[in-house]
Tab-separated table of C-alpha atoms in Angstrom:
chain	number	residue	atom	x	y	z
N	1	MET	CA	-8.094	247.383	-162.335
N	2	THR	CA	-11.112	249.493	-161.474
N	3	ALA	CA	-14.322	247.618	-160.803
N	4	LEU	CA	-17.573	248.791	-162.315
N	5	ALA	CA	-19.930	250.608	-159.979
N	6	GLY	CA	-22.410	247.745	-159.889
N	7	GLN	CA	-19.734	245.192	-159.084
N	8	ALA	CA	-18.560	247.018	-155.970
N	9	ARG	CA	-21.979	247.836	-154.527
N	10	GLY	CA	-21.970	247.298	-150.767
N	11	ARG	CA	-18.167	247.121	-150.635
N	12	GLY	CA	-15.576	249.527	-149.298
N	13	ALA	CA	-12.998	249.401	-152.076
N	14	THR	CA	-13.735	250.238	-155.691
N	15	LEU	CA	-10.385	249.000	-156.969
N	16	ASN	CA	-9.109	245.494	-157.529
N	17	MET	CA	-5.548	246.173	-158.580
N	18	SER	CA	-2.946	243.436	-158.836
N	19	GLY	CA	-0.847	242.770	-155.756
N	20	ARG	CA	2.672	244.139	-155.585
N	21	PHE	CA	4.234	240.680	-156.063
N	22	GLU	CA	2.395	239.867	-159.282
N	23	PRO	CA	4.433	239.916	-162.516
N	24	PHE	CA	1.503	241.338	-164.486
N	25	SER	CA	-1.087	244.021	-163.838
N	26	ARG	CA	-4.668	243.931	-165.043
N	27	SER	CA	-7.011	246.612	-166.294
N	28	LEU	CA	-10.565	246.788	-167.589
N	29	PHE	CA	-10.786	247.322	-171.324
N	30	ASP	CA	-13.895	247.542	-173.464
N	31	ASP	CA	-13.103	245.831	-176.756
N	32	GLY	CA	-16.289	247.073	-178.364
N	33	TRP	CA	-18.385	243.998	-177.666
N	34	HIS	CA	-19.950	245.561	-174.542
N	35	GLY	CA	-18.992	242.593	-172.419
N	36	LEU	CA	-18.151	244.659	-169.333
N	37	GLU	CA	-21.838	245.015	-168.488
N	38	ASP	CA	-22.020	241.251	-167.971
N	39	LEU	CA	-19.345	241.141	-165.268
N	40	PRO	CA	-20.819	239.781	-162.006
N	41	SER	CA	-20.715	241.669	-158.735
N	42	PHE	CA	-18.139	240.704	-156.119
N	43	ARG	CA	-19.709	238.095	-153.866
N	44	THR	CA	-18.144	236.837	-150.660
N	45	GLU	CA	-16.281	233.571	-151.133
N	46	VAL	CA	-14.785	231.666	-148.220
N	47	PHE	CA	-11.917	229.256	-148.715
N	48	GLU	CA	-10.459	226.978	-146.082
N	49	GLU	CA	-6.778	226.804	-145.284
N	50	LYS	CA	-4.996	224.627	-142.774
N	51	PRO	CA	-1.894	226.372	-141.461
N	52	ARG	CA	0.762	224.495	-139.524
N	53	SER	CA	0.771	227.008	-136.683
N	54	ILE	CA	-1.706	229.593	-135.441
N	55	ILE	CA	0.224	231.922	-133.105
N	56	THR	CA	2.032	234.658	-135.037
N	57	ARG	CA	5.017	236.318	-133.352
N	58	ASN	CA	6.309	239.849	-133.815
N	59	ASP	CA	9.056	242.003	-132.341
N	60	SER	CA	7.633	245.418	-133.222
N	61	PRO	CA	8.626	247.992	-130.588
N	62	ASP	CA	5.502	250.141	-130.982
N	63	ILE	CA	2.721	247.645	-130.337
N	64	SER	CA	1.834	246.209	-126.960
N	65	PHE	CA	1.843	242.490	-127.803
N	66	ASP	CA	4.381	240.054	-129.191
N	67	ARG	CA	1.952	237.377	-130.399
N	68	SER	CA	-1.412	237.254	-132.116
N	69	ILE	CA	-3.977	234.928	-133.668
N	70	ASN	CA	-5.880	235.610	-136.864
N	71	PRO	CA	-8.777	233.156	-137.350
N	72	TYR	CA	-9.299	234.450	-140.892
N	73	ARG	CA	-7.449	236.108	-143.765
N	74	GLY	CA	-9.152	239.097	-145.323
N	75	CYS	CA	-12.070	240.948	-143.780
N	76	GLU	CA	-15.609	241.401	-145.043
N	77	HIS	CA	-16.085	244.647	-143.139
N	78	GLY	CA	-14.525	246.337	-146.161
N	79	CYS	CA	-12.898	249.337	-144.449
N	80	ALA	CA	-11.307	251.355	-147.239
N	81	TYR	CA	-8.453	252.428	-144.946
N	82	CYS	CA	-7.592	248.985	-143.514
N	83	TYR	CA	-3.841	248.639	-142.981
N	84	ALA	CA	-4.118	244.846	-143.332
N	85	ARG	CA	-5.139	244.930	-146.989
N	86	PRO	CA	-1.589	244.459	-148.356
N	87	ALA	CA	-1.413	241.020	-146.718
N	88	HIS	CA	-3.701	239.635	-149.424
N	89	ALA	CA	-0.919	240.188	-151.949
N	90	TYR	CA	0.913	237.257	-150.335
N	91	MET	CA	-1.968	235.061	-151.467
N	92	GLY	CA	-1.685	236.214	-155.074
N	93	LEU	CA	-4.860	238.249	-154.639
N	94	SER	CA	-5.718	241.915	-154.757
N	95	PRO	CA	-5.580	244.069	-151.610
N	96	GLY	CA	-8.628	245.806	-153.101
N	97	LEU	CA	-11.963	244.080	-153.540
N	98	ASP	CA	-10.424	240.611	-153.211
N	99	PHE	CA	-9.423	241.432	-149.621
N	100	GLU	CA	-13.037	241.878	-148.576
N	101	SER	CA	-14.680	239.290	-150.828
N	102	LYS	CA	-12.199	236.380	-151.002
N	103	LEU	CA	-11.756	235.259	-147.420
N	104	PHE	CA	-9.818	232.397	-145.866
N	105	ALA	CA	-10.988	230.547	-142.760
N	106	LYS	CA	-8.752	228.439	-140.519
N	107	PRO	CA	-10.996	225.632	-139.202
N	108	ASN	CA	-8.143	223.897	-137.356
N	109	ALA	CA	-7.206	227.017	-135.380
N	110	ALA	CA	-8.396	225.731	-132.005
N	111	ALA	CA	-6.598	222.393	-132.373
N	112	LEU	CA	-3.381	224.147	-133.374
N	113	LEU	CA	-3.688	226.540	-130.448
N	114	ARG	CA	-4.182	223.721	-127.968
N	115	ALA	CA	-1.064	222.010	-129.271
N	116	GLU	CA	1.045	225.179	-129.150
N	117	LEU	CA	-0.054	226.109	-125.638
N	118	SER	CA	0.652	222.534	-124.511
N	119	ALA	CA	4.212	222.573	-125.802
N	120	ARG	CA	6.918	222.175	-123.208
N	121	GLY	CA	8.572	225.463	-122.469
N	122	TYR	CA	5.712	227.652	-123.690
N	123	GLU	CA	5.710	230.937	-121.767
N	124	PRO	CA	2.344	232.735	-121.664
N	125	ARG	CA	1.924	236.352	-122.634
N	126	THR	CA	-1.153	238.190	-123.809
N	127	ILE	CA	-2.355	237.051	-127.223
N	128	ALA	CA	-3.974	239.660	-129.472
N	129	LEU	CA	-6.985	238.158	-131.193
N	130	GLY	CA	-7.569	239.570	-134.657
N	131	ALA	CA	-4.524	241.772	-135.253
N	132	ASN	CA	-4.595	241.479	-139.052
N	133	THR	CA	-8.282	240.712	-139.519
N	134	ASP	CA	-11.447	241.194	-137.489
N	135	ALA	CA	-12.074	238.010	-135.538
N	136	TYR	CA	-15.793	238.886	-135.378
N	137	GLN	CA	-16.420	239.724	-139.026
N	138	PRO	CA	-19.759	238.482	-140.458
N	139	ILE	CA	-18.588	234.958	-141.389
N	140	GLU	CA	-17.822	234.286	-137.715
N	141	ARG	CA	-21.574	233.933	-137.088
N	142	GLU	CA	-21.542	230.698	-139.057
N	143	ARG	CA	-17.913	229.540	-138.736
N	144	ARG	CA	-17.517	230.197	-134.976
N	145	ILE	CA	-13.736	229.768	-135.198
N	146	THR	CA	-13.117	232.705	-132.871
N	147	ARG	CA	-15.369	231.166	-130.256
N	148	THR	CA	-13.489	227.856	-130.360
N	149	ILE	CA	-10.218	229.761	-129.893
N	150	LEU	CA	-11.635	231.523	-126.835
N	151	GLU	CA	-12.755	228.183	-125.427
N	152	VAL	CA	-9.172	226.914	-125.630
N	153	LEU	CA	-7.753	230.080	-124.090
N	154	ALA	CA	-10.258	229.814	-121.237
N	155	GLU	CA	-9.306	226.169	-120.738
N	156	PHE	CA	-5.643	227.145	-120.323
N	157	ASN	CA	-6.399	230.357	-118.373
N	158	HIS	CA	-4.446	232.264	-121.013
N	159	PRO	CA	-4.761	236.088	-121.301
N	160	VAL	CA	-6.192	237.564	-124.502
N	161	GLY	CA	-6.845	241.045	-125.848
N	162	ILE	CA	-9.563	241.518	-128.470
N	163	VAL	CA	-9.998	244.422	-130.895
N	164	THR	CA	-13.096	244.463	-133.089
N	165	LYS	CA	-15.626	246.624	-134.917
N	166	SER	CA	-18.386	244.082	-134.392
N	167	ALA	CA	-21.110	243.820	-131.776
N	168	LEU	CA	-20.956	240.051	-132.338
N	169	VAL	CA	-18.336	239.951	-129.584
N	170	THR	CA	-21.201	240.104	-127.070
N	171	ARG	CA	-22.234	236.594	-128.160
N	172	ASP	CA	-19.227	235.263	-126.248
N	173	ILE	CA	-19.871	237.031	-122.952
N	174	ASP	CA	-20.505	233.627	-121.400
N	175	ILE	CA	-16.823	232.807	-122.010
N	176	LEU	CA	-15.378	236.300	-121.551
N	177	ALA	CA	-17.006	237.190	-118.232
N	178	PRO	CA	-15.490	234.257	-116.257
N	179	MET	CA	-12.134	235.008	-117.899
N	180	ALA	CA	-12.427	238.654	-116.878
N	181	ARG	CA	-12.887	237.681	-113.240
N	182	LYS	CA	-9.421	236.109	-113.418
N	183	GLY	CA	-7.892	239.108	-115.188
N	184	LEU	CA	-7.559	237.229	-118.465
N	185	VAL	CA	-9.345	239.407	-121.016
N	186	LYS	CA	-9.800	242.940	-122.245
N	187	VAL	CA	-12.004	243.947	-125.202
N	188	ALA	CA	-11.497	247.031	-127.355
N	189	LEU	CA	-14.207	248.316	-129.686
N	190	SER	CA	-13.047	250.504	-132.550
N	191	VAL	CA	-15.424	253.453	-132.987
N	192	THR	CA	-14.379	255.632	-135.901
N	193	THR	CA	-17.445	257.854	-136.087
N	194	LEU	CA	-20.850	258.413	-134.538
N	195	ASP	CA	-22.343	259.279	-137.929
N	196	PRO	CA	-24.087	256.170	-139.338
N	197	GLN	CA	-23.882	257.445	-142.915
N	198	LEU	CA	-20.139	258.031	-142.691
N	199	ALA	CA	-19.679	254.654	-141.017
N	200	ARG	CA	-21.627	252.951	-143.802
N	201	ALA	CA	-19.383	254.592	-146.386
N	202	MET	CA	-16.103	253.846	-144.576
N	203	GLU	CA	-16.920	250.443	-143.080
N	204	PRO	CA	-19.868	249.098	-145.073
N	205	ARG	CA	-20.245	245.702	-143.380
N	206	ALA	CA	-19.156	246.515	-139.835
N	207	SER	CA	-21.602	247.054	-136.969
N	208	THR	CA	-23.185	250.500	-136.784
N	209	PRO	CA	-21.764	252.996	-134.268
N	210	THR	CA	-24.884	252.589	-132.122
N	211	LYS	CA	-24.413	248.825	-131.922
N	212	ARG	CA	-20.732	249.189	-131.069
N	213	LEU	CA	-21.541	251.511	-128.185
N	214	ALA	CA	-24.250	249.094	-127.040
N	215	ALA	CA	-21.650	246.310	-127.133
N	216	ILE	CA	-19.346	248.381	-124.901
N	217	ARG	CA	-22.211	248.769	-122.453
N	218	GLN	CA	-23.057	245.040	-122.445
N	219	LEU	CA	-19.448	244.006	-121.977
N	220	SER	CA	-18.868	246.552	-119.235
N	221	GLU	CA	-22.020	245.540	-117.368
N	222	ALA	CA	-20.798	241.926	-117.524
N	223	GLY	CA	-17.602	242.964	-115.740
N	224	ILE	CA	-15.367	242.751	-118.809
N	225	PRO	CA	-12.786	245.586	-119.092
N	226	THR	CA	-13.577	247.631	-122.194
N	227	VAL	CA	-11.549	250.042	-124.278
N	228	VAL	CA	-12.675	252.427	-126.995
N	229	MET	CA	-10.292	252.815	-129.911
N	230	VAL	CA	-10.704	255.981	-131.944
N	231	ALA	CA	-8.979	254.385	-134.864
N	232	PRO	CA	-8.041	255.400	-137.339
N	233	ILE	CA	-8.233	259.153	-137.049
N	234	ILE	CA	-8.575	260.440	-140.612
N	235	PRO	CA	-7.770	264.130	-141.116
N	236	ALA	CA	-10.761	266.263	-142.132
N	237	VAL	CA	-13.004	263.177	-142.094
N	238	ASN	CA	-13.538	262.037	-138.508
N	239	ASP	CA	-10.988	264.063	-136.531
N	240	SER	CA	-13.704	266.496	-135.389
N	241	GLU	CA	-15.439	263.651	-133.528
N	242	ILE	CA	-12.645	262.650	-131.138
N	243	GLU	CA	-14.189	264.233	-128.053
N	244	ALA	CA	-17.734	263.111	-128.906
N	245	ILE	CA	-16.674	259.484	-129.478
N	246	LEU	CA	-14.760	259.372	-126.205
N	247	ALA	CA	-17.694	260.881	-124.307
N	248	ALA	CA	-20.175	258.425	-125.813
N	249	ALA	CA	-17.943	255.439	-125.102
N	250	HIS	CA	-17.259	256.591	-121.553
N	251	GLY	CA	-20.984	256.953	-121.013
N	252	ALA	CA	-21.404	253.372	-122.220
N	253	GLY	CA	-18.898	252.098	-119.674
N	254	ALA	CA	-15.489	252.150	-121.365
N	255	GLY	CA	-12.690	252.653	-118.869
N	256	GLU	CA	-9.788	253.048	-121.258
N	257	ALA	CA	-9.195	254.657	-124.644
N	258	GLY	CA	-6.614	254.720	-127.406
N	259	TYR	CA	-6.157	256.147	-130.865
N	260	VAL	CA	-4.176	255.515	-134.032
N	261	MET	CA	-3.634	257.891	-136.929
N	262	LEU	CA	-4.508	256.788	-140.452
N	263	ARG	CA	-1.887	254.473	-141.952
N	264	LEU	CA	-1.559	253.953	-145.705
N	265	PRO	CA	1.060	251.247	-146.359
N	266	HIS	CA	1.606	249.763	-149.824
N	267	GLU	CA	-1.631	249.290	-151.822
N	268	VAL	CA	-3.802	250.856	-149.106
N	269	LYS	CA	-2.801	254.266	-150.465
N	270	ASP	CA	-4.441	253.587	-153.813
N	271	VAL	CA	-7.563	251.982	-152.341
N	272	PHE	CA	-8.073	254.807	-149.842
N	273	LYS	CA	-7.411	257.646	-152.287
N	274	ASP	CA	-9.787	256.141	-154.830
N	275	TRP	CA	-12.470	255.767	-152.138
N	276	LEU	CA	-11.832	259.311	-150.919
N	277	GLN	CA	-12.133	260.801	-154.394
N	278	ALA	CA	-15.358	258.899	-155.044
N	279	THR	CA	-16.922	259.612	-151.646
N	280	MET	CA	-15.624	263.077	-150.704
N	281	PRO	CA	-14.276	264.765	-153.841
N	282	ASP	CA	-14.731	268.205	-152.290
N	283	ARG	CA	-12.202	267.539	-149.538
N	284	ALA	CA	-9.956	264.827	-150.971
N	285	ALA	CA	-7.054	267.219	-151.590
N	286	LYS	CA	-7.280	268.647	-148.067
N	287	VAL	CA	-7.362	265.188	-146.479
N	288	MET	CA	-4.258	264.029	-148.302
N	289	SER	CA	-2.455	267.290	-147.583
N	290	LEU	CA	-3.006	266.787	-143.855
N	291	VAL	CA	-2.002	263.119	-144.145
N	292	ARG	CA	1.312	264.179	-145.669
N	293	SER	CA	1.811	266.882	-143.049
N	294	ALA	CA	1.555	264.217	-140.331
N	295	SER	CA	3.857	261.802	-142.187
N	296	GLY	CA	6.933	263.885	-142.846
N	297	GLY	CA	5.710	264.987	-146.267
N	298	LYS	CA	4.973	261.430	-147.401
N	299	GLU	CA	1.702	259.577	-147.719
N	300	TYR	CA	2.950	256.983	-145.256
N	301	GLU	CA	5.725	256.927	-142.695
N	302	ALA	CA	6.648	253.355	-141.770
N	303	ALA	CA	9.181	254.169	-139.043
N	304	PHE	CA	8.588	252.615	-135.633
N	305	GLY	CA	7.537	255.152	-133.051
N	306	THR	CA	5.876	257.503	-135.530
N	307	ARG	CA	3.716	255.346	-137.791
N	308	GLN	CA	0.958	255.063	-135.163
N	309	ARG	CA	0.862	258.684	-134.043
N	310	GLY	CA	2.365	260.760	-136.832
N	311	THR	CA	4.614	263.813	-136.542
N	312	GLY	CA	4.305	267.567	-136.979
N	313	PRO	CA	1.866	270.210	-135.692
N	314	TYR	CA	-1.319	268.501	-136.873
N	315	ALA	CA	-0.419	265.155	-135.291
N	316	TRP	CA	0.656	266.946	-132.096
N	317	THR	CA	-2.704	268.731	-131.908
N	318	ILE	CA	-4.598	265.468	-132.312
N	319	GLY	CA	-2.585	263.909	-129.509
N	320	ARG	CA	-3.200	266.794	-127.124
N	321	ARG	CA	-6.944	266.865	-127.875
N	322	PHE	CA	-7.153	263.141	-127.188
N	323	GLU	CA	-5.222	263.401	-123.918
N	324	LEU	CA	-7.266	266.361	-122.635
N	325	ALA	CA	-10.551	264.650	-123.463
N	326	CYS	CA	-9.448	261.497	-121.651
N	327	GLN	CA	-8.384	263.508	-118.606
N	328	ARG	CA	-11.682	265.369	-118.523
N	329	LEU	CA	-13.683	262.138	-118.725
N	330	GLY	CA	-11.480	260.108	-116.389
N	331	LEU	CA	-10.469	257.602	-119.057
N	332	ASN	CA	-7.156	255.750	-118.629
N	333	ARG	CA	-6.871	256.615	-114.954
N	334	ALA	CA	-6.334	252.916	-114.386
N	335	ARG	CA	-5.289	250.399	-117.015
N	336	THR	CA	-6.186	246.743	-116.760
N	337	ARG	CA	-3.107	244.552	-116.863
N	338	LEU	CA	-3.866	241.004	-117.899
N	339	SER	CA	-2.504	238.200	-115.778
N	340	THR	CA	-0.485	235.115	-116.642
N	341	ASP	CA	-0.584	233.840	-113.059
N	342	HIS	CA	-3.487	231.476	-113.717
N	343	PHE	CA	-2.006	229.822	-116.801
N	344	SER	CA	-2.077	226.058	-116.535
N	345	ARG	CA	-1.539	223.248	-118.962
N	346	PRO	CA	-4.475	220.856	-118.558
N	347	PRO	CA	-3.843	217.127	-118.886
N	348	GLN	CA	-4.078	216.038	-122.499
N	349	PRO	CA	-6.008	212.975	-123.710
N	350	GLY	CA	-4.027	209.816	-122.954
N	351	GLU	CA	-1.534	211.664	-120.762
N	352	GLN	CA	-0.682	210.116	-117.377
N	353	LEU	CA	-1.479	212.358	-114.419
N	354	THR	CA	1.254	213.209	-111.911
N	355	LEU	CA	1.018	211.649	-108.463
N	356	LEU	CA	2.077	214.798	-106.592
């Protein structure tokens, strides 16, 4: 189902195809009554859900955390390449425009987190905040769910790693800075490009590159370890900017850096290719050719160990360029390891204190 141009204005995706679990697919069809012109634009809708648990576990061998918290489902930033889009299919919604316009908030997240951290036998390890959504997307300004989660983590002295594309993270410096002094937090800002026009096209509702770099500076000056993520690297789109992004982020105070190659699982392939054809028709074929060359001839390689970095000469070249740039700038010379030594379970309301 392809949305009309006016409906998708200000969004990243232009498609709203049915999810892969739906028994039927939909398509736009003009029956001659010219009713398509009356279709409304996609406006952001926020629904509330109340999950029974908030910490999600994983056993993936190629990511650095085994647990995460997602305060929201969907993401208004609207990145056409977002690997999390297919998750909306589990809600009976489209990984296309629905993913960025029909959002789900979890208002009981902090209460659930407090209960799970208080459970007997809980063993602390770093929690990734916003692994399948951006915890600082625009609706966080009003909902403030992410902030309440951080308040609980600070209360328990629990380590947390944050990845975001939003300068809104600086709002919570008052919580993050004291946590950083105990080795409890690290913040990564994803900077995909320094070109504001390209950023607006790829990530229409995320913070501008300038604001992301300013956020790195503010966090770093507050003593909070910062990381720049050049992610994703899209062949023939932003791959020429690797060195410039790293230099700009290092100049802003980032001490560490990472990268991830473009990933196109499930419906993301269709959303991204449609966006690419509409935005860069002159190079769409070249981009996809390089994507396949780094994915064993496929548009996506899901195998652990290769899905993040890719394979083949092109992927190897990207890796070496990234490593050399980091060496030249002094990035990653030391990596901040978050601590679990301070974790403590505070007395709960009505709970009798121990005498010793």
